[in-house]
Amino acid sequence: MTVLPDDGLTLAAEFSDATREQWQRLVAGVLRKSGKDVEDAAAEDALSTTLEDGLRVRPLYTAHDAAPDAGLPGFAPFVRGARAEG
């Protein structure tokens, strides 16, 4: 069993967090080397995949991509049921 320290995983603590723009720029550089000429912002779209049912899967998901709060049962937007009692 692995036990993490109380302050989290500190292996990369001395490195600053990369931004999404930095990641896109690096991906665009790799794609250019492979022969695809894409802009930095379009790099993420170039690596996205559309599944058979039309669902689009992106190559990178972060905490900022979390689903919105589903709300409470019986209240709008009614994604958890139309009645509060279930």
PDB file of C-alpha atoms in Angstrom:
ATOM      1  CA  MET A   1       0.000   0.000   0.000  1.00  0.00           C
ATOM      2  CA  THR A   2       1.331   3.439  -0.935  1.00  0.00           C
ATOM      3  CA  VAL A   3       1.011   6.206   1.619  1.00  0.00           C
ATOM      4  CA  LEU A   4       1.338   9.751   0.344  1.00  0.00           C
ATOM      5  CA  PRO A   5       2.749  12.516   2.517  1.00  0.00           C
ATOM      6  CA  ASP A   6       0.239  14.818   4.189  1.00  0.00           C
ATOM      7  CA  ASP A   7       1.131  17.717   1.884  1.00  0.00           C
ATOM      8  CA  GLY A   8       0.583  15.667  -1.291  1.00  0.00           C
ATOM      9  CA  LEU A   9       3.053  14.390  -3.832  1.00  0.00           C
ATOM     10  CA  THR A  10       6.143  16.602  -3.734  1.00  0.00           C
ATOM     11  CA  LEU A  11       8.291  14.960  -6.433  1.00  0.00           C
ATOM     12  CA  ALA A  12       7.712  17.809  -8.902  1.00  0.00           C
ATOM     13  CA  ALA A  13       7.310  20.592  -6.351  1.00  0.00           C
ATOM     14  CA  GLU A  14      10.242  22.607  -7.705  1.00  0.00           C
ATOM     15  CA  PHE A  15       8.676  22.822 -11.178  1.00  0.00           C
ATOM     16  CA  SER A  16       6.082  25.451 -11.985  1.00  0.00           C
ATOM     17  CA  ASP A  17       2.712  24.329 -13.317  1.00  0.00           C
ATOM     18  CA  ALA A  18       2.460  24.293 -17.092  1.00  0.00           C
ATOM     19  CA  THR A  19      -0.343  26.287 -18.676  1.00  0.00           C
ATOM     20  CA  ARG A  20      -2.694  24.961 -21.323  1.00  0.00           C
ATOM     21  CA  GLU A  21      -1.147  27.413 -23.820  1.00  0.00           C
ATOM     22  CA  GLN A  22       2.336  26.019 -23.144  1.00  0.00           C
ATOM     23  CA  TRP A  23       1.034  22.493 -23.678  1.00  0.00           C
ATOM     24  CA  GLN A  24      -0.669  23.497 -26.939  1.00  0.00           C
ATOM     25  CA  ARG A  25       2.527  25.161 -28.172  1.00  0.00           C
ATOM     26  CA  LEU A  26       4.575  22.021 -27.445  1.00  0.00           C
ATOM     27  CA  VAL A  27       2.001  19.769 -29.122  1.00  0.00           C
ATOM     28  CA  ALA A  28       1.926  22.039 -32.189  1.00  0.00           C
ATOM     29  CA  GLY A  29       5.738  21.755 -32.407  1.00  0.00           C
ATOM     30  CA  VAL A  30       5.572  17.956 -32.376  1.00  0.00           C
ATOM     31  CA  LEU A  31       2.784  17.950 -34.978  1.00  0.00           C
ATOM     32  CA  ARG A  32       4.834  20.255 -37.235  1.00  0.00           C
ATOM     33  CA  LYS A  33       7.746  17.798 -37.051  1.00  0.00           C
ATOM     34  CA  SER A  34       5.396  15.042 -38.191  1.00  0.00           C
ATOM     35  CA  GLY A  35       4.276  17.064 -41.217  1.00  0.00           C
ATOM     36  CA  LYS A  36       1.035  18.622 -39.942  1.00  0.00           C
ATOM     37  CA  ASP A  37       1.104  22.408 -40.017  1.00  0.00           C
ATOM     38  CA  VAL A  38      -1.203  23.577 -37.224  1.00  0.00           C
ATOM     39  CA  GLU A  39      -1.414  26.695 -35.097  1.00  0.00           C
ATOM     40  CA  ASP A  40      -0.926  26.418 -31.335  1.00  0.00           C
ATOM     41  CA  ALA A  41      -4.642  26.720 -30.521  1.00  0.00           C
ATOM     42  CA  ALA A  42      -5.610  24.172 -33.210  1.00  0.00           C
ATOM     43  CA  ALA A  43      -3.186  21.550 -31.888  1.00  0.00           C
ATOM     44  CA  GLU A  44      -5.685  20.252 -29.361  1.00  0.00           C
ATOM     45  CA  ASP A  45      -8.334  19.859 -32.061  1.00  0.00           C
ATOM     46  CA  ALA A  46      -5.858  17.998 -34.276  1.00  0.00           C
ATOM     47  CA  LEU A  47      -5.404  15.364 -31.556  1.00  0.00           C
ATOM     48  CA  SER A  48      -9.104  15.084 -30.695  1.00  0.00           C
ATOM     49  CA  THR A  49     -10.986  11.969 -31.734  1.00  0.00           C
ATOM     50  CA  THR A  50     -14.644  11.641 -32.653  1.00  0.00           C
ATOM     51  CA  LEU A  51     -16.117   8.296 -31.611  1.00  0.00           C
ATOM     52  CA  GLU A  52     -18.739   6.339 -33.547  1.00  0.00           C
ATOM     53  CA  ASP A  53     -21.592   7.794 -31.495  1.00  0.00           C
ATOM     54  CA  GLY A  54     -20.450  11.378 -32.170  1.00  0.00           C
ATOM     55  CA  LEU A  55     -18.829  11.931 -28.786  1.00  0.00           C
ATOM     56  CA  ARG A  56     -15.643  14.005 -29.106  1.00  0.00           C
ATOM     57  CA  VAL A  57     -12.712  12.912 -26.934  1.00  0.00           C
ATOM     58  CA  ARG A  58     -10.050  15.519 -26.281  1.00  0.00           C
ATOM     59  CA  PRO A  59      -6.390  14.651 -25.668  1.00  0.00           C
ATOM     60  CA  LEU A  60      -6.103  16.609 -22.402  1.00  0.00           C
ATOM     61  CA  TYR A  61      -8.520  17.038 -19.525  1.00  0.00           C
ATOM     62  CA  THR A  62      -7.749  19.154 -16.460  1.00  0.00           C
ATOM     63  CA  ALA A  63      -9.570  20.157 -13.293  1.00  0.00           C
ATOM     64  CA  HIS A  64     -10.982  23.143 -15.216  1.00  0.00           C
ATOM     65  CA  ASP A  65     -12.871  20.698 -17.457  1.00  0.00           C
ATOM     66  CA  ALA A  66     -14.949  19.259 -14.607  1.00  0.00           C
ATOM     67  CA  ALA A  67     -18.645  18.806 -15.205  1.00  0.00           C
ATOM     68  CA  PRO A  68     -20.920  21.517 -13.811  1.00  0.00           C
ATOM     69  CA  ASP A  69     -22.839  20.842 -10.635  1.00  0.00           C
ATOM     70  CA  ALA A  70     -25.815  18.606 -11.412  1.00  0.00           C
ATOM     71  CA  GLY A  71     -28.028  20.375  -8.883  1.00  0.00           C
ATOM     72  CA  LEU A  72     -30.523  18.743  -6.547  1.00  0.00           C
ATOM     73  CA  PRO A  73     -33.294  16.259  -7.407  1.00  0.00           C
ATOM     74  CA  GLY A  74     -36.581  18.030  -8.119  1.00  0.00           C
ATOM     75  CA  PHE A  75     -34.993  21.337  -9.085  1.00  0.00           C
ATOM     76  CA  ALA A  76     -33.861  22.735 -12.434  1.00  0.00           C
ATOM     77  CA  PRO A  77     -32.093  21.565 -14.597  1.00  0.00           C
ATOM     78  CA  PHE A  78     -33.821  18.273 -13.597  1.00  0.00           C
ATOM     79  CA  VAL A  79     -30.847  16.071 -14.493  1.00  0.00           C
ATOM     80  CA  ARG A  80     -31.224  14.127 -11.246  1.00  0.00           C
ATOM     81  CA  GLY A  81     -34.962  13.515 -11.423  1.00  0.00           C
ATOM     82  CA  ALA A  82     -38.183  15.492 -11.512  1.00  0.00           C
ATOM     83  CA  ARG A  83     -39.088  14.923  -7.863  1.00  0.00           C
ATOM     84  CA  ALA A  84     -37.044  15.551  -4.736  1.00  0.00           C
ATOM     85  CA  GLU A  85     -38.101  12.242  -3.186  1.00  0.00           C
ATOM     86  CA  GLY A  86     -36.742  10.210  -6.120  1.00  0.00           C
TER      87      GLY A  86
END
